[in-house]
């Protein structure tokens, strides 16, 4: 399994502890357009980008995950990742704190260029939910899907609904009850379903597996009400597996990376 260099993994978990998803405390920056590719400031972002370019050059990649810290957090559940995805030479191109515009920048600056995966698993936009409308986030996702389809014409896209999130303290210390963000997320998910074309792009909403009978998120699944525990990643993998299996095996000669030659 090729995931994250140990030094970057350590930085990732430190980032979660100090709240990297909203960036450092500073003067308010100009609001970015969710649909216009934009890099983030700071060494962390460019280090992750360079690591992904290197992973792509090393190949092969039969299954690619794109997203933010929730996707990157698979690094904390290596056993689950290996059990479900190692057989497909999966790669994890998640970056903590990324918004749609940041992922759009990454995939238009080389991260897809050396790849030919059978499937891309895409989930992005929860970090936009505090400062963008549902329409803006959906348009940004549509733009990302368009870019992936243009650059990887043989690849199928599994577009995931944004996961639920609950009440939590923001990185700046303000309390967020999650209600406003979830209203945006629910609206986004309802409209993302419209991007499903039945063949090359499939939408999947697995959010019920993260909720209890009262509609709350158990802390054994999301201890901070946003990022998943190992048990949470197991829930994700199991819920996604039937559709993913179908997409990965629908046309086995689509991606040479799916079935590499045996090692000598």
Tab-separated table of C-alpha atoms in Angstrom:
chain	number	residue	atom	x	y	z
A	1	UNK	CA	0.000	0.000	0.000
A	2	UNK	CA	1.370	3.428	-0.940
A	3	UNK	CA	-0.280	6.123	1.133
A	4	UNK	CA	1.619	8.926	2.849
A	5	UNK	CA	5.251	9.523	3.786
A	6	UNK	CA	5.630	9.194	7.607
A	7	UNK	CA	6.667	12.831	8.021
A	8	UNK	CA	3.634	14.037	6.116
A	9	UNK	CA	1.374	11.651	8.037
A	10	UNK	CA	2.612	13.122	11.311
A	11	UNK	CA	1.988	16.601	10.007
A	12	UNK	CA	-1.522	15.600	8.943
A	13	UNK	CA	-2.557	14.432	12.415
A	14	UNK	CA	-0.960	17.502	13.968
A	15	UNK	CA	-2.969	19.520	11.498
A	16	UNK	CA	-6.201	17.914	12.676
A	17	UNK	CA	-5.380	18.706	16.289
A	18	UNK	CA	-4.815	22.391	15.635
A	19	UNK	CA	-7.625	22.683	13.129
A	20	UNK	CA	-6.045	23.029	9.729
A	21	UNK	CA	-9.373	22.758	7.927
A	22	UNK	CA	-9.936	26.477	8.213
A	23	UNK	CA	-6.324	27.616	7.966
A	24	UNK	CA	-4.298	29.744	10.385
A	25	UNK	CA	-5.843	32.562	12.364
A	26	UNK	CA	-5.200	35.736	10.408
A	27	UNK	CA	-6.888	38.685	8.799
A	28	UNK	CA	-9.889	37.651	6.673
A	29	UNK	CA	-8.831	36.765	3.135
A	30	UNK	CA	-10.761	37.632	0.012
A	31	UNK	CA	-13.434	35.047	-0.638
A	32	UNK	CA	-12.471	32.549	-3.320
A	33	UNK	CA	-14.835	31.296	-5.996
A	34	UNK	CA	-15.582	27.626	-5.305
A	35	UNK	CA	-15.451	26.849	-9.044
A	36	UNK	CA	-12.208	28.641	-9.927
A	37	UNK	CA	-9.014	26.656	-9.455
A	38	UNK	CA	-6.906	28.170	-6.692
A	39	UNK	CA	-3.892	26.820	-4.758
A	40	UNK	CA	-3.591	27.221	-1.011
A	41	UNK	CA	-0.806	29.140	0.647
A	42	UNK	CA	1.775	27.345	2.713
A	43	UNK	CA	4.282	24.527	2.394
A	44	UNK	CA	1.887	21.758	3.507
A	45	UNK	CA	-0.320	22.057	0.444
A	46	UNK	CA	2.532	22.072	-2.068
A	47	UNK	CA	4.267	19.182	-0.310
A	48	UNK	CA	1.133	17.096	-0.612
A	49	UNK	CA	0.777	18.088	-4.271
A	50	UNK	CA	4.366	17.119	-5.046
A	51	UNK	CA	3.915	13.799	-3.232
A	52	UNK	CA	0.875	13.025	-5.384
A	53	UNK	CA	2.746	13.883	-8.574
A	54	UNK	CA	5.453	11.450	-7.508
A	55	UNK	CA	2.904	8.740	-6.660
A	56	UNK	CA	1.319	9.190	-10.088
A	57	UNK	CA	4.710	8.846	-11.776
A	58	UNK	CA	5.451	5.677	-9.824
A	59	UNK	CA	2.164	4.044	-10.845
A	60	UNK	CA	0.149	1.992	-11.301
A	61	UNK	CA	-3.118	3.343	-9.850
A	62	UNK	CA	-6.299	1.386	-10.492
A	63	UNK	CA	-8.444	3.251	-7.954
A	64	UNK	CA	-8.027	6.896	-6.965
A	65	UNK	CA	-9.563	8.749	-4.013
A	66	UNK	CA	-9.858	12.556	-4.279
A	67	UNK	CA	-10.968	14.769	-1.411
A	68	UNK	CA	-10.110	16.633	1.768
A	69	UNK	CA	-9.112	15.574	5.305
A	70	UNK	CA	-11.902	12.991	5.468
A	71	UNK	CA	-10.357	11.244	2.482
A	72	UNK	CA	-6.792	11.799	3.659
A	73	UNK	CA	-7.774	10.274	6.986
A	74	UNK	CA	-7.768	6.814	5.407
A	75	UNK	CA	-4.095	6.900	6.418
A	76	UNK	CA	-5.278	6.336	9.980
A	77	UNK	CA	-7.098	3.124	9.030
A	78	UNK	CA	-4.469	1.224	7.018
A	79	UNK	CA	-5.917	-2.183	7.798
A	80	UNK	CA	-9.305	-1.252	6.395
A	81	UNK	CA	-7.717	0.416	3.366
A	82	UNK	CA	-5.565	-2.606	2.578
A	83	UNK	CA	-8.429	-5.053	3.026
A	84	UNK	CA	-10.695	-3.268	0.584
A	85	UNK	CA	-8.419	-1.391	-1.810
A	86	UNK	CA	-4.845	-2.715	-1.928
A	87	UNK	CA	-5.822	-5.255	-4.588
A	88	UNK	CA	-6.635	-2.351	-6.909
A	89	UNK	CA	-3.409	-0.384	-6.402
A	90	UNK	CA	-5.411	2.399	-4.774
A	91	UNK	CA	-3.976	5.863	-4.197
A	92	UNK	CA	-5.204	8.477	-1.753
A	93	UNK	CA	-4.984	12.075	-3.009
A	94	UNK	CA	-6.821	13.700	-0.105
A	95	UNK	CA	-5.559	16.933	1.461
A	96	UNK	CA	-6.709	18.155	4.868
A	97	UNK	CA	-8.506	21.470	4.610
A	98	UNK	CA	-9.068	21.395	0.872
A	99	UNK	CA	-12.088	23.107	-0.625
A	100	UNK	CA	-13.452	22.501	-4.108
A	101	UNK	CA	-11.287	25.233	-5.643
A	102	UNK	CA	-8.139	23.707	-4.164
A	103	UNK	CA	-8.875	20.225	-5.475
A	104	UNK	CA	-9.714	21.761	-8.843
A	105	UNK	CA	-6.284	23.400	-8.887
A	106	UNK	CA	-4.557	20.143	-8.022
A	107	UNK	CA	-6.213	18.107	-10.769
A	108	UNK	CA	-5.522	20.806	-13.361
A	109	UNK	CA	-1.862	20.959	-12.352
A	110	UNK	CA	-0.683	17.456	-13.048
A	111	UNK	CA	-2.165	15.110	-10.461
A	112	UNK	CA	-4.179	13.191	-13.068
A	113	UNK	CA	-1.739	13.428	-15.946
A	114	UNK	CA	0.114	10.130	-15.493
A	115	UNK	CA	-2.899	8.130	-14.339
A	116	UNK	CA	-5.452	5.804	-15.902
A	117	UNK	CA	-7.554	4.466	-13.006
A	118	UNK	CA	-10.693	2.438	-13.517
A	119	UNK	CA	-12.540	4.492	-10.884
A	120	UNK	CA	-12.143	7.814	-9.084
A	121	UNK	CA	-13.920	8.141	-5.732
A	122	UNK	CA	-14.716	11.818	-5.255
A	123	UNK	CA	-15.993	13.662	-2.189
A	124	UNK	CA	-15.303	17.363	-1.733
A	125	UNK	CA	-17.134	20.412	-0.412
A	126	UNK	CA	-17.672	20.118	3.325
A	127	UNK	CA	-15.015	22.799	3.892
A	128	UNK	CA	-16.959	25.096	1.565
A	129	UNK	CA	-20.175	24.685	3.549
A	130	UNK	CA	-19.375	27.575	5.878
A	131	UNK	CA	-18.844	30.227	3.222
A	132	UNK	CA	-20.475	29.039	-0.016
A	133	UNK	CA	-24.025	28.298	-1.085
A	134	UNK	CA	-25.259	24.870	-2.069
A	135	UNK	CA	-25.508	25.987	-5.694
A	136	UNK	CA	-21.893	27.139	-5.658
A	137	UNK	CA	-20.666	23.856	-4.204
A	138	UNK	CA	-22.677	21.805	-6.692
A	139	UNK	CA	-21.382	23.867	-9.612
A	140	UNK	CA	-17.848	23.334	-8.347
A	141	UNK	CA	-18.396	19.576	-8.121
A	142	UNK	CA	-19.804	19.563	-11.630
A	143	UNK	CA	-16.696	21.387	-12.810
A	144	UNK	CA	-14.434	18.852	-11.076
A	145	UNK	CA	-16.359	15.965	-12.632
A	146	UNK	CA	-16.009	17.629	-16.022
A	147	UNK	CA	-12.244	17.970	-15.610
A	148	UNK	CA	-11.848	14.351	-14.505
A	149	UNK	CA	-13.900	13.071	-17.441
A	150	UNK	CA	-11.933	15.169	-19.908
A	151	UNK	CA	-8.524	14.168	-18.563
A	152	UNK	CA	-9.421	10.541	-17.765
A	153	UNK	CA	-11.931	9.590	-20.459
A	154	UNK	CA	-11.846	5.856	-19.642
A	155	UNK	CA	-12.365	6.360	-15.908
A	156	UNK	CA	-15.664	6.007	-14.073
A	157	UNK	CA	-16.451	8.432	-11.236
A	158	UNK	CA	-18.073	7.431	-7.965
A	159	UNK	CA	-19.353	10.729	-6.581
A	160	UNK	CA	-20.156	10.560	-2.873
A	161	UNK	CA	-22.618	12.689	-0.981
A	162	UNK	CA	-20.908	14.982	1.511
A	163	UNK	CA	-20.854	13.192	4.852
A	164	UNK	CA	-22.875	14.508	7.785
A	165	UNK	CA	-21.205	16.646	10.417
A	166	UNK	CA	-22.289	17.606	13.893
A	167	UNK	CA	-21.754	20.316	16.520
A	168	UNK	CA	-18.098	21.099	17.128
A	169	UNK	CA	-15.703	23.882	17.977
A	170	UNK	CA	-14.190	25.608	14.975
A	171	UNK	CA	-10.386	25.922	14.704
A	172	UNK	CA	-10.775	29.532	15.833
A	173	UNK	CA	-12.577	28.405	18.983
A	174	UNK	CA	-16.089	29.448	17.975
A	175	UNK	CA	-18.877	26.955	18.609
A	176	UNK	CA	-20.557	25.616	15.480
A	177	UNK	CA	-23.812	23.794	16.132
A	178	UNK	CA	-23.623	22.289	12.654
A	179	UNK	CA	-27.207	23.202	11.792
A	180	UNK	CA	-26.433	25.819	9.140
A	181	UNK	CA	-23.706	23.723	7.560
A	182	UNK	CA	-25.929	20.644	7.448
A	183	UNK	CA	-28.674	22.622	5.734
A	184	UNK	CA	-26.153	23.485	3.021
A	185	UNK	CA	-24.823	19.924	2.870
A	186	UNK	CA	-28.293	18.412	2.572
A	187	UNK	CA	-29.102	20.792	-0.267
A	188	UNK	CA	-25.792	19.965	-1.976
A	189	UNK	CA	-26.401	16.235	-1.739
A	190	UNK	CA	-29.892	16.512	-3.164
A	191	UNK	CA	-28.491	18.270	-6.236
A	192	UNK	CA	-25.338	16.215	-6.643
A	193	UNK	CA	-27.583	13.271	-7.427
A	194	UNK	CA	-28.388	15.019	-10.691
A	195	UNK	CA	-24.803	14.488	-11.894
A	196	UNK	CA	-25.358	10.720	-11.994
A	197	UNK	CA	-25.629	9.660	-15.644
A	198	UNK	CA	-26.038	5.962	-14.898
A	199	UNK	CA	-22.769	4.908	-16.511
A	200	UNK	CA	-19.587	6.971	-16.263
A	201	UNK	CA	-20.696	9.009	-13.241
A	202	UNK	CA	-22.530	7.399	-10.334
A	203	UNK	CA	-23.751	9.175	-7.210
A	204	UNK	CA	-23.929	7.413	-3.851
A	205	UNK	CA	-25.281	8.680	-0.531
A	206	UNK	CA	-24.184	6.457	2.364
A	207	UNK	CA	-24.879	9.003	5.104
A	208	UNK	CA	-27.408	6.890	7.034
A	209	UNK	CA	-24.623	4.511	8.108
A	210	UNK	CA	-23.090	7.350	10.146
A	211	UNK	CA	-26.278	8.241	12.060
A	212	UNK	CA	-28.012	6.680	15.044
A	213	UNK	CA	-31.768	6.276	15.415
A	214	UNK	CA	-32.085	9.887	16.560
A	215	UNK	CA	-30.208	11.219	13.558
A	216	UNK	CA	-27.093	12.014	15.587
A	217	UNK	CA	-23.531	11.024	14.765
A	218	UNK	CA	-22.122	8.561	17.326
A	219	UNK	CA	-18.751	9.664	18.638
A	220	UNK	CA	-17.293	6.216	18.099
A	221	UNK	CA	-17.715	6.925	14.362
A	222	UNK	CA	-16.769	10.632	14.293
A	223	UNK	CA	-15.075	11.587	17.568
A	224	UNK	CA	-14.937	15.287	16.641
A	225	UNK	CA	-18.234	15.157	14.695
A	226	UNK	CA	-16.428	15.524	11.373
A	227	UNK	CA	-13.450	13.173	10.976
A	228	UNK	CA	-13.916	9.422	10.986
A	229	UNK	CA	-12.515	6.875	13.402
A	230	UNK	CA	-11.269	3.505	12.199
A	231	UNK	CA	-14.781	2.171	12.801
A	232	UNK	CA	-16.133	5.026	10.712
A	233	UNK	CA	-13.850	4.122	7.821
A	234	UNK	CA	-14.987	0.516	8.074
A	235	UNK	CA	-18.587	1.731	7.795
A	236	UNK	CA	-17.654	3.812	4.746
A	237	UNK	CA	-15.889	0.924	3.030
A	238	UNK	CA	-18.692	-1.566	3.621
A	239	UNK	CA	-21.424	0.798	2.479
A	240	UNK	CA	-19.588	1.803	-0.690
A	241	UNK	CA	-18.308	-1.644	-1.592
A	242	UNK	CA	-21.221	-3.052	-3.633
A	243	UNK	CA	-21.332	-0.166	-6.105
A	244	UNK	CA	-17.557	0.188	-6.161
A	245	UNK	CA	-17.155	-3.502	-6.964
A	246	UNK	CA	-19.567	-3.106	-9.855
A	247	UNK	CA	-17.729	-0.107	-11.248
A	248	UNK	CA	-14.289	-1.632	-10.831
A	249	UNK	CA	-15.170	-4.877	-12.586
A	250	UNK	CA	-17.654	-3.651	-15.189
A	251	UNK	CA	-14.990	-3.585	-17.885
A	252	UNK	CA	-11.791	-5.139	-16.666
A	253	UNK	CA	-9.695	-4.016	-19.596
A	254	UNK	CA	-10.498	-0.333	-19.038
A	255	UNK	CA	-7.485	0.286	-16.825
A	256	UNK	CA	-4.182	-1.581	-17.147
A	257	UNK	CA	-3.443	-0.485	-13.572
A	258	UNK	CA	-6.190	-2.760	-12.275
A	259	UNK	CA	-4.362	-5.952	-13.047
A	260	UNK	CA	-0.628	-5.313	-13.150
A	261	UNK	CA	1.741	-8.131	-14.084
A	262	UNK	CA	2.850	-10.281	-11.138
A	263	UNK	CA	6.011	-9.254	-9.378
A	264	UNK	CA	9.088	-11.266	-10.196
